[in-house]
Backbone as a printed PyTorch tensor [residue, N CA C, xyz], in Angstrom:
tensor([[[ 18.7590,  36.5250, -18.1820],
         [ 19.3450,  35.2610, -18.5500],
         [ 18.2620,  34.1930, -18.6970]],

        [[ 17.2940,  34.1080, -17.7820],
         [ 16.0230,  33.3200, -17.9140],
         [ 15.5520,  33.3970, -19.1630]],

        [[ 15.1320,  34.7400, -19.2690],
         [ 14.5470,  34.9750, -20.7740],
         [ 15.5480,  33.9090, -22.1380]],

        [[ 16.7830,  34.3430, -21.9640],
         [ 17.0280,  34.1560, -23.0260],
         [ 17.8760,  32.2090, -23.4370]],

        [[ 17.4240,  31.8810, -22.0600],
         [ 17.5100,  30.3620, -22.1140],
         [ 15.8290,  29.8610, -22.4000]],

        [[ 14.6190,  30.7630, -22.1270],
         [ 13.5980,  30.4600, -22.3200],
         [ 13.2700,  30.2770, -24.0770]],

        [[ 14.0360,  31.2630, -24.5560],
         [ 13.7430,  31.4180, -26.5260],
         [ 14.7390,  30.8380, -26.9740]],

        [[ 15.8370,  29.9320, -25.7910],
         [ 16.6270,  28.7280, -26.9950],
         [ 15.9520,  27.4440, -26.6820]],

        [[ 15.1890,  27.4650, -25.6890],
         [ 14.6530,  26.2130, -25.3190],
         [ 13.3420,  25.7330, -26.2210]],

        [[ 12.0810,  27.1590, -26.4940],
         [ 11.2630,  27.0080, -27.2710],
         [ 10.9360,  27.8760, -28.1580]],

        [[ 12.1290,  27.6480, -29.4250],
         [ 12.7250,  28.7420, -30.5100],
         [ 11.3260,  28.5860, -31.2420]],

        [[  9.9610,  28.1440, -31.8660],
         [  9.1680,  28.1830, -32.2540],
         [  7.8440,  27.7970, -31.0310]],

        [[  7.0730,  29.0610, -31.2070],
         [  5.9250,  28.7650, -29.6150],
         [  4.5030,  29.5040, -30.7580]],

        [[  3.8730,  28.6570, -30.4470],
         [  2.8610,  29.3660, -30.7450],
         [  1.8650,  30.2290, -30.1880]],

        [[  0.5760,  30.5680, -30.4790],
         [  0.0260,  31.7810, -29.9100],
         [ -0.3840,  31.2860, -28.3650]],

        [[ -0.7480,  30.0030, -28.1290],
         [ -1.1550,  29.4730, -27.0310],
         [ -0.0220,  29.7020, -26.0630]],

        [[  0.8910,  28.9850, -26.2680],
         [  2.2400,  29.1960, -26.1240],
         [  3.0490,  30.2860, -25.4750]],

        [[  2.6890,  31.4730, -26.2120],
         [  3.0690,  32.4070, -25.8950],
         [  2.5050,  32.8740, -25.2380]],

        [[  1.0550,  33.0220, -24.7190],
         [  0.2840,  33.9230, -23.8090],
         [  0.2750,  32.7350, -22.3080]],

        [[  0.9130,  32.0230, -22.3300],
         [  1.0260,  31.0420, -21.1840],
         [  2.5040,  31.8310, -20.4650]],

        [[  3.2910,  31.7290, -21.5750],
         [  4.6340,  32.5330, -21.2960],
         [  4.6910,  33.3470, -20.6030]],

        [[  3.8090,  34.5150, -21.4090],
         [  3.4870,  35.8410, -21.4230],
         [  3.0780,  35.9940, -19.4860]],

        [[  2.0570,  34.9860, -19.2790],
         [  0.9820,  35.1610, -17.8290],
         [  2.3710,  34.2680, -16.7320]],

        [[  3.1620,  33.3940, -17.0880],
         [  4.0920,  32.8400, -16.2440],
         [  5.5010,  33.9070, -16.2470]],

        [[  5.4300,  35.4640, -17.1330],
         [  6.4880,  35.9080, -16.5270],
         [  5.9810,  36.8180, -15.5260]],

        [[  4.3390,  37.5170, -15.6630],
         [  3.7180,  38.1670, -14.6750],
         [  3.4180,  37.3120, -13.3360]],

        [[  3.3990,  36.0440, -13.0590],
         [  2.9630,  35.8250, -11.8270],
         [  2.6250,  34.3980, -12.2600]],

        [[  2.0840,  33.6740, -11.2410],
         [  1.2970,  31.9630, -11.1790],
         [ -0.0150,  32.2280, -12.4650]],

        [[  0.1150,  30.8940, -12.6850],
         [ -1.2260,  30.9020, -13.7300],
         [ -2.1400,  29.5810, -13.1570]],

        [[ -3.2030,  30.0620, -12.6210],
         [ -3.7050,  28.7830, -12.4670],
         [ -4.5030,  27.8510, -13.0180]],

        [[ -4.1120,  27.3900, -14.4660],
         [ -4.3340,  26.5780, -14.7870],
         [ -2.7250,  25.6820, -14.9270]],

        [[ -1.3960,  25.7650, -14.3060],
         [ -0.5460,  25.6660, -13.9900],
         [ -0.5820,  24.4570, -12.9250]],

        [[ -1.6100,  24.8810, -11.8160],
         [ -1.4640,  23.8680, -10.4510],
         [ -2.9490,  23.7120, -10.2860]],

        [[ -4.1190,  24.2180, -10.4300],
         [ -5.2120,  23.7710, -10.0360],
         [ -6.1270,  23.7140, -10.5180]],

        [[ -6.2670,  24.1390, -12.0060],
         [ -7.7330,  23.1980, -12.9100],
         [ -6.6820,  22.7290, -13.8450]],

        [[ -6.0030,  22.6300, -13.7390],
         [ -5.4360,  20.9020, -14.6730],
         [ -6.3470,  19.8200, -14.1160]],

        [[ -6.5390,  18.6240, -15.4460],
         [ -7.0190,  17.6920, -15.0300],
         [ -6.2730,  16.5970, -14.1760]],

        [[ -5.0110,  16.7000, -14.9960],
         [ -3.9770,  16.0240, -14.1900],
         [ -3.6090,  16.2400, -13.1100]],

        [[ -2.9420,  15.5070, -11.9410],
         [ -2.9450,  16.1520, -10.6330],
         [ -1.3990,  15.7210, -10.2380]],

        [[ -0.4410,  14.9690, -11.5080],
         [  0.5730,  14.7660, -11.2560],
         [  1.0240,  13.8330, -10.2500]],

        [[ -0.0440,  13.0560,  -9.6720],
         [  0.5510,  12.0660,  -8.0920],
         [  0.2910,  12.9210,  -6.7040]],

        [[ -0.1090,  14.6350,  -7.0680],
         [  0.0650,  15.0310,  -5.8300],
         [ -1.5020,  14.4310,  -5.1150]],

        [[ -1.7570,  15.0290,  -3.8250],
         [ -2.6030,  14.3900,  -3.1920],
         [ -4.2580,  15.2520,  -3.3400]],

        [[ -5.2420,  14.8710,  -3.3250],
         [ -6.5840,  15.5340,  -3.7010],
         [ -7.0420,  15.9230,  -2.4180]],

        [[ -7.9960,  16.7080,  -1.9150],
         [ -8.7390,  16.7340,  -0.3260],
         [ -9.0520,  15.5320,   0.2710]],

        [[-10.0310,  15.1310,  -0.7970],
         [-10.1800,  13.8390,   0.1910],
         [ -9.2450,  13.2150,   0.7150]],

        [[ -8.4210,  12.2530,  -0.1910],
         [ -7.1160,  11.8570,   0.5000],
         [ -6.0660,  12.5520,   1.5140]],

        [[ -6.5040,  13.8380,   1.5240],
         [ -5.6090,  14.5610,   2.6910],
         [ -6.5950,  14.4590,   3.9260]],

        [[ -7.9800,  14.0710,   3.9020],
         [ -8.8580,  14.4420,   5.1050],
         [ -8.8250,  13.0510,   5.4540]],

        [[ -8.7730,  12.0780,   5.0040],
         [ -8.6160,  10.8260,   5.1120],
         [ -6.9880,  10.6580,   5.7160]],

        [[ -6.2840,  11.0890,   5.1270],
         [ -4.8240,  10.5510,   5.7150],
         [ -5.0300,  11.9360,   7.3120]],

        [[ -5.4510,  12.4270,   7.6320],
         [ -5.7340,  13.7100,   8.5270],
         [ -6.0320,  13.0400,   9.6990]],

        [[ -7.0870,  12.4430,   9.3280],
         [ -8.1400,  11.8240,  10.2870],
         [ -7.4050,  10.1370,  10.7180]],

        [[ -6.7270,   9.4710,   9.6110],
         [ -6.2150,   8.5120,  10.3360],
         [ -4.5890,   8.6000,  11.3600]],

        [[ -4.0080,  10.0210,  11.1610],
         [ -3.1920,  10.5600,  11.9860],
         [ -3.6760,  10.9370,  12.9130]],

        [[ -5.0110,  11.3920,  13.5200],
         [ -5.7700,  11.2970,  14.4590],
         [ -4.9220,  13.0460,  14.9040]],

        [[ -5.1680,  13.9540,  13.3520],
         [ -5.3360,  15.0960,  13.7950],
         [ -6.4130,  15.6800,  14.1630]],

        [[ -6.1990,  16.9640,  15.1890],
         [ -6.9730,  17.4890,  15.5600],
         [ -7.3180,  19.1860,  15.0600]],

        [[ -8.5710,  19.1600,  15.1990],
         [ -9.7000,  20.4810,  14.4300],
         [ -9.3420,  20.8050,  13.1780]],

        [[ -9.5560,  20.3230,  12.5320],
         [ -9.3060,  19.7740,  11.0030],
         [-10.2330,  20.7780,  10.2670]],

        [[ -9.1600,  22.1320,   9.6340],
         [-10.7690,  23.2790,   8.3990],
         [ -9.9190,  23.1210,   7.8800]],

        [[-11.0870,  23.1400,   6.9870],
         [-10.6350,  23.1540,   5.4950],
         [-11.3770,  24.4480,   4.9520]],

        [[-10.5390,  25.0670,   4.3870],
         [-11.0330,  26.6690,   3.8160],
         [-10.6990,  26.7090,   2.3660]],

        [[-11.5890,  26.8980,   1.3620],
         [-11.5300,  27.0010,   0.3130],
         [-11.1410,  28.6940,  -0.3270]],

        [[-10.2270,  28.6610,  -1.1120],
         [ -9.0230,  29.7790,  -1.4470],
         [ -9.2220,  29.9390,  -2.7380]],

        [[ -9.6670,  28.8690,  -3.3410],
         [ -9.4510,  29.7140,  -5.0950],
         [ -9.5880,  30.6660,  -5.2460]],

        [[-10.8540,  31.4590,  -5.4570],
         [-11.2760,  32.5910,  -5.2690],
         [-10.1040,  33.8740,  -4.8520]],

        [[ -9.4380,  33.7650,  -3.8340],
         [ -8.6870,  34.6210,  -3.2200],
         [ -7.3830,  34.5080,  -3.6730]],

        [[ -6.7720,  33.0570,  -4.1140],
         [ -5.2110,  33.3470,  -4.9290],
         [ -5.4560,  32.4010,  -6.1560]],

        [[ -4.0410,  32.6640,  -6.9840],
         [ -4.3750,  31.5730,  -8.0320],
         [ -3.2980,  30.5420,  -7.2780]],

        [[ -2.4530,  30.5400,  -6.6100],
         [ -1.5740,  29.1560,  -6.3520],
         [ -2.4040,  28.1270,  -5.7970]],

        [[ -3.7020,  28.2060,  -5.2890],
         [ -4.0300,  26.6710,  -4.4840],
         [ -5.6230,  27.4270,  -4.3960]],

        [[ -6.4100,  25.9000,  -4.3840],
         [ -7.3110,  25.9640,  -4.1240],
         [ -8.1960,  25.6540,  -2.7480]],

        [[ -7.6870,  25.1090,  -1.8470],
         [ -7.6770,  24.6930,  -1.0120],
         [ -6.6980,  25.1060,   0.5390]],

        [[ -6.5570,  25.7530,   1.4110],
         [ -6.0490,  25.7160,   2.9810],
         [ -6.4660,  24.4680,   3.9280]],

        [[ -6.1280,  23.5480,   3.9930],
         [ -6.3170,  22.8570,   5.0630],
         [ -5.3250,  23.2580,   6.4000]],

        [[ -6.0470,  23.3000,   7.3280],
         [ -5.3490,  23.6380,   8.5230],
         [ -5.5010,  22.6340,  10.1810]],

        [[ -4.9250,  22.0110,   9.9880],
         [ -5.3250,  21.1160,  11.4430],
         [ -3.8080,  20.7410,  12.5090]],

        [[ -4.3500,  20.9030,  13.8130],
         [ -3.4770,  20.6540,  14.7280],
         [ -2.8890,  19.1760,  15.2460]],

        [[ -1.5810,  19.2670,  16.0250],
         [ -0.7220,  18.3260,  16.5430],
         [ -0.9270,  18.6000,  17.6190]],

        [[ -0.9960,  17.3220,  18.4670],
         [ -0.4130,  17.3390,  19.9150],
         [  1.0600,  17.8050,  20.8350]],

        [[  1.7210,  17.6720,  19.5820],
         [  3.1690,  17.4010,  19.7270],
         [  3.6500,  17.9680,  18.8830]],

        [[  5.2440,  18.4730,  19.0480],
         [  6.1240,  18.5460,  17.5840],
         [  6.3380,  16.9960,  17.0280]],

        [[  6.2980,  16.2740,  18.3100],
         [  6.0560,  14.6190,  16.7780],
         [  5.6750,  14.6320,  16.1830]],

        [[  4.0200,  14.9120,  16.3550],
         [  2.9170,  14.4440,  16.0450],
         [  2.7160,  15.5180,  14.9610]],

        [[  2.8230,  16.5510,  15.4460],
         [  3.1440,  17.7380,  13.6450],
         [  4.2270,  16.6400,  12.7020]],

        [[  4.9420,  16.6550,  13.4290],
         [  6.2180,  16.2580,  11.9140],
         [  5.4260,  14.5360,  11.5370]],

        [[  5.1020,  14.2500,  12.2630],
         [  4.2360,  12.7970,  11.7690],
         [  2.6140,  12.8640,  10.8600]],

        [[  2.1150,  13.9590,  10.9170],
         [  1.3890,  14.7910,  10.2660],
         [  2.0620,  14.9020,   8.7910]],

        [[  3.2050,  15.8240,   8.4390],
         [  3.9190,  15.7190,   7.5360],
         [  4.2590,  15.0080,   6.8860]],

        [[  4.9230,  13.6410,   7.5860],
         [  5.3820,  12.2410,   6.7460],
         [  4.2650,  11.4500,   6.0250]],

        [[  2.9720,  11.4710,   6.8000],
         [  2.0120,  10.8330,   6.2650],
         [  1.5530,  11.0230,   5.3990]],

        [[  1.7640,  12.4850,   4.8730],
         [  1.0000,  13.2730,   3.7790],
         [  2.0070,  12.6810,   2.6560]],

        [[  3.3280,  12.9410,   2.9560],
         [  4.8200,  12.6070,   1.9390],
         [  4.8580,  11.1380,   1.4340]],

        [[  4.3180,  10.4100,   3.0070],
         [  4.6130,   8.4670,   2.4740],
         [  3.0940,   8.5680,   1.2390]],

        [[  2.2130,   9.0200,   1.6930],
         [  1.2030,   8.4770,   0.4650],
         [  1.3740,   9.0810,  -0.1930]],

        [[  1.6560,  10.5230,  -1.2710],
         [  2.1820,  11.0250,  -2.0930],
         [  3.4180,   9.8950,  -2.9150]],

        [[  4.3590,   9.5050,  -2.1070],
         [  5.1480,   8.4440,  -2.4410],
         [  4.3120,   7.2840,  -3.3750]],

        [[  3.5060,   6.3070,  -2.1780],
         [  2.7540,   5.0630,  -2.2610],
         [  2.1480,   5.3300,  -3.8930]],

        [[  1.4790,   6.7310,  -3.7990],
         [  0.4780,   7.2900,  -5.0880],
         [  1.3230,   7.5810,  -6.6610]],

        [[  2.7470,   7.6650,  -6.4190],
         [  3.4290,   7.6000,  -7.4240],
         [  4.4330,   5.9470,  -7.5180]],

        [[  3.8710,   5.1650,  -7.2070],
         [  4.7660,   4.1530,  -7.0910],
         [  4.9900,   3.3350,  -8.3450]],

        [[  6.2190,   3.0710,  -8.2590],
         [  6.7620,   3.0460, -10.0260],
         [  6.9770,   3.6720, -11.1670]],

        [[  6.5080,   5.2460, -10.4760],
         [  7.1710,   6.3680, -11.7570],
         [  8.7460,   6.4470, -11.6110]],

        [[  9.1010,   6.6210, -12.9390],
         [ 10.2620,   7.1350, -12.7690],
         [ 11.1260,   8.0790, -12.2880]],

        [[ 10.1290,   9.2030, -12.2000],
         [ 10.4710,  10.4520, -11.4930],
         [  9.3750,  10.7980, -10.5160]],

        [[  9.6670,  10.9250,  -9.3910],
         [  8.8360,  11.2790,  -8.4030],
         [  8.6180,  12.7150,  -8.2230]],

        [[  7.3390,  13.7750,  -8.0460],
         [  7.0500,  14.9040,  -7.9290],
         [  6.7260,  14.7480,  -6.4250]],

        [[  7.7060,  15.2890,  -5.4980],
         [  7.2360,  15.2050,  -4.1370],
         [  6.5090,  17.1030,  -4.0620]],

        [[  5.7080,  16.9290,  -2.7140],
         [  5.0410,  17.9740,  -2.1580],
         [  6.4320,  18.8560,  -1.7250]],

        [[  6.2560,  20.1730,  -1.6870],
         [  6.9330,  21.3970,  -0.8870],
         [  7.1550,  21.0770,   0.4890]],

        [[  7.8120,  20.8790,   0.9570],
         [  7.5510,  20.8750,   2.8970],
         [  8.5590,  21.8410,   3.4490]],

        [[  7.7560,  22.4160,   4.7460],
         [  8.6450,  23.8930,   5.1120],
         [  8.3830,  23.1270,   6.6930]],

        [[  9.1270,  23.4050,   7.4180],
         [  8.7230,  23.6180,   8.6720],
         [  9.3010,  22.6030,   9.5100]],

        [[  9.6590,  21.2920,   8.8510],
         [  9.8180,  19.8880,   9.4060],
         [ 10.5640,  19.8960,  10.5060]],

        [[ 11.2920,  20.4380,  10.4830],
         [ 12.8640,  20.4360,  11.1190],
         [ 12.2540,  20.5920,  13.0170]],

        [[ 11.2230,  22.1680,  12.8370],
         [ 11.2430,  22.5250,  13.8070],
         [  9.8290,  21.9120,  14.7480]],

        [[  9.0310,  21.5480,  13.6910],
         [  7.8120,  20.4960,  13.9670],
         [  6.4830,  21.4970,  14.7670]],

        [[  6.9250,  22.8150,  15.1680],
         [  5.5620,  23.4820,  15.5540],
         [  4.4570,  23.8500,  14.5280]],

        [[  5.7240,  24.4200,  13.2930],
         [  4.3700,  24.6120,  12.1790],
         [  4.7650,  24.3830,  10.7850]],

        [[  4.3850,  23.1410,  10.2070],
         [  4.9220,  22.3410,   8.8520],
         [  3.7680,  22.3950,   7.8750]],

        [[  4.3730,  23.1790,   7.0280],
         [  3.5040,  23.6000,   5.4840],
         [  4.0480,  22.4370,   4.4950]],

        [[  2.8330,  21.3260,   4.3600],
         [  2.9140,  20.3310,   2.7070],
         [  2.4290,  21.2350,   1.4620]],

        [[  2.9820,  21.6700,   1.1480],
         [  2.2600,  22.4930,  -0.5730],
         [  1.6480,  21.0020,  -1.5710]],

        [[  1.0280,  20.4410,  -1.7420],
         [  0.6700,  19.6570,  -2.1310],
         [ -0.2800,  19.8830,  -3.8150]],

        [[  0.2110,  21.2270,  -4.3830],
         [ -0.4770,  21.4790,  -5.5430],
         [ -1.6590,  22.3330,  -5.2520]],

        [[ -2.9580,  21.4010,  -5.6650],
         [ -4.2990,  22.0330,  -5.1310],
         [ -4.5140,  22.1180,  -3.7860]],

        [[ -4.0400,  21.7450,  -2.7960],
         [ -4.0110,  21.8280,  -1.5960],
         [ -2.6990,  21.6950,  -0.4540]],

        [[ -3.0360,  22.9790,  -0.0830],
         [ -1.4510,  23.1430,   0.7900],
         [ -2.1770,  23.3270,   2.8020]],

        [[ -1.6850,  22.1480,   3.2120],
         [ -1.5470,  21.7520,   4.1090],
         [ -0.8740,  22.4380,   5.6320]],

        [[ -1.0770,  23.0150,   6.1490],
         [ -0.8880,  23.5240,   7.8710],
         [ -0.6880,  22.7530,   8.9940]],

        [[  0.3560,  21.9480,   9.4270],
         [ -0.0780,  21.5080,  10.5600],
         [  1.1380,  22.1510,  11.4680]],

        [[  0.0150,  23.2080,  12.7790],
         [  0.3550,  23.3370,  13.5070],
         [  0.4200,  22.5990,  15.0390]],

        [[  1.4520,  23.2870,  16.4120],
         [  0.7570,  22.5700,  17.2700],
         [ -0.3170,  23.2890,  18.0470]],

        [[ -0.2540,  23.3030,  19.0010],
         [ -2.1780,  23.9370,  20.1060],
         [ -1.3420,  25.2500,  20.1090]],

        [[ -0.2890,  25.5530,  20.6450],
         [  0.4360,  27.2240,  20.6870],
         [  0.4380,  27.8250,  19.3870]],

        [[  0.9280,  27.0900,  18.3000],
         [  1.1940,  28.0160,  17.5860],
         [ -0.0610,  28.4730,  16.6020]],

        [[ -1.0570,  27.2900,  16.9760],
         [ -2.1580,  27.9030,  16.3860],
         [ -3.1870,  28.6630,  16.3920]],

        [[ -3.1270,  28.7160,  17.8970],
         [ -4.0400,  29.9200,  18.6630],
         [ -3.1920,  30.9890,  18.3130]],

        [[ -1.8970,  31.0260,  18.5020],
         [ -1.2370,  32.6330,  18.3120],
         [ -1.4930,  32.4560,  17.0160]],

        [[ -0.8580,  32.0680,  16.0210],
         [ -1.4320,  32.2510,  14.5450],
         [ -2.3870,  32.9120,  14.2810]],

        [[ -3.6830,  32.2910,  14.4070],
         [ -4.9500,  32.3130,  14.6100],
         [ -4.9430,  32.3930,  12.6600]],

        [[ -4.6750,  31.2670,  11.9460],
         [ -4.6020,  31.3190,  10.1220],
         [ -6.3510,  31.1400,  10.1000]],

        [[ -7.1600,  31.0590,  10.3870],
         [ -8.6620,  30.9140,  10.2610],
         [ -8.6260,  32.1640,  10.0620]],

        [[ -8.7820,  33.1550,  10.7410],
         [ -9.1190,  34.3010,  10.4720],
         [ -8.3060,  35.1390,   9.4350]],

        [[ -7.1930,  34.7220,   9.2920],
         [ -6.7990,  35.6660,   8.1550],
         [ -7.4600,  34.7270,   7.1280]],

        [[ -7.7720,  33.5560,   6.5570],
         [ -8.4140,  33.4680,   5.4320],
         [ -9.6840,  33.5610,   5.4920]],

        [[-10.3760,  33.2180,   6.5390],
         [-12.1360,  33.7150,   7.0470],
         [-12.2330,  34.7050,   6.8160]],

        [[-11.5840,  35.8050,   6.6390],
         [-11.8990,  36.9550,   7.0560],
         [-12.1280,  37.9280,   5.9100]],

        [[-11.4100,  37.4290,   4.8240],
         [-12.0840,  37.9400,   3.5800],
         [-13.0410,  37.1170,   2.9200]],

        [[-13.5050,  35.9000,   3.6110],
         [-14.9390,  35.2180,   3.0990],
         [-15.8430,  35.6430,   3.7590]],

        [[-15.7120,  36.7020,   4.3050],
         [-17.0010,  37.1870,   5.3100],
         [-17.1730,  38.6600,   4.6860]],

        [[-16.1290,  39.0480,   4.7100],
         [-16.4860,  40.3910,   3.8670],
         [-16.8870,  40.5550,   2.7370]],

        [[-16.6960,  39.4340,   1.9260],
         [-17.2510,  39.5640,   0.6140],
         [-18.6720,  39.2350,   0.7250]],

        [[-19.1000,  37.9860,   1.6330],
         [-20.2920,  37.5790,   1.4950],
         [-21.4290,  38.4840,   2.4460]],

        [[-20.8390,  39.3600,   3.7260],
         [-21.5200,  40.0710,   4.2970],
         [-21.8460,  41.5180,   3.1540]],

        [[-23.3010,  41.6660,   3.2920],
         [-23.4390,  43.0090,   2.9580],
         [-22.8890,  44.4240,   3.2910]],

        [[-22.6830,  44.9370,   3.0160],
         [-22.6750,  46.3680,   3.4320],
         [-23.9330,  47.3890,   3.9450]],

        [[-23.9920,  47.7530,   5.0960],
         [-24.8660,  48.1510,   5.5460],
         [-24.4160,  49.9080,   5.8510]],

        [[-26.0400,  50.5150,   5.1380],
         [-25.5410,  52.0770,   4.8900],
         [-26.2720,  52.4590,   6.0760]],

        [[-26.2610,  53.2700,   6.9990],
         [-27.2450,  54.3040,   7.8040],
         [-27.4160,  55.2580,   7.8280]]])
């Protein structure tokens, strides 16, 4: 049914067109969410390490992902004191996303998962999707190492004996 609301919607596509199609029915394309020039209002690193740091989160990595998926270029991962202080983590990211679209007509807000329960709240923010856990759930987590962990293997050699 997708398909065939997709060829009444754009009954003439051209070759560009079509191989965009073509790569968005196999999977994400990332020139979709993260080398566009445009960034749509969502929020850039800096402005997330900046709004991070004036929430007065704590152990703040930032792990760079392109390489490893096409949806995001960026993991930021930093902790809360609190389930407040997680879900206040969250809002801050959402109010300036807001502030940064102010006076569009249509607002593109960030993804947010987690809010409700405040231990561990994912902002999808486009090029950068956001983690804030609290001190428990991030030691059990332990999300450093699952994305560290294939930046080490690629960059460590292989050693034969």
């Amino acid at each position: 049914m997708l398909a065939a609301l997709r060829t009444r919607a754009l009954p003439s596509l051209s070759s560009s067109t079509t191989s965009v199609l073509q790569t968005w029915k196999l999977g994400f394309q990332r020139s979709l969410c993260s080398s566009s020039t445009e960034n749509l209002g969502y929020l850039d690193l800096q402005e997330i390490e900046k709004i991070l740091k004036d929430v007065k989160a704590d152990d703040v990595k930032v792990i760079p992902v392109g390489h490893q998926c096409d949806w995001t270029d960026f993991m930021v991962i930093a902790t809360g004191r609190s389930t407040w202080h997680v879900r206040n983590i969250a809002e801050a990211l959402i109010y300036k996303v807001k502030q940064k679209q102010k006076g569009v007509e249509r607002m593109l807000l960030p993804s947010v998962q987690g809010h409700e329960g405040g231990k561990w709240v994912v902002v999808d923010s486009g090029r950068v999707i956001v983690h804030a856990l609290d001190e428990k759930a991030r030691e059990y987590y332990n999300l450093e190492s699952l994305w560290m962990s294939d930046l080490t293997a690629k960059r460590a050699p292989n050693k034969v004996s």
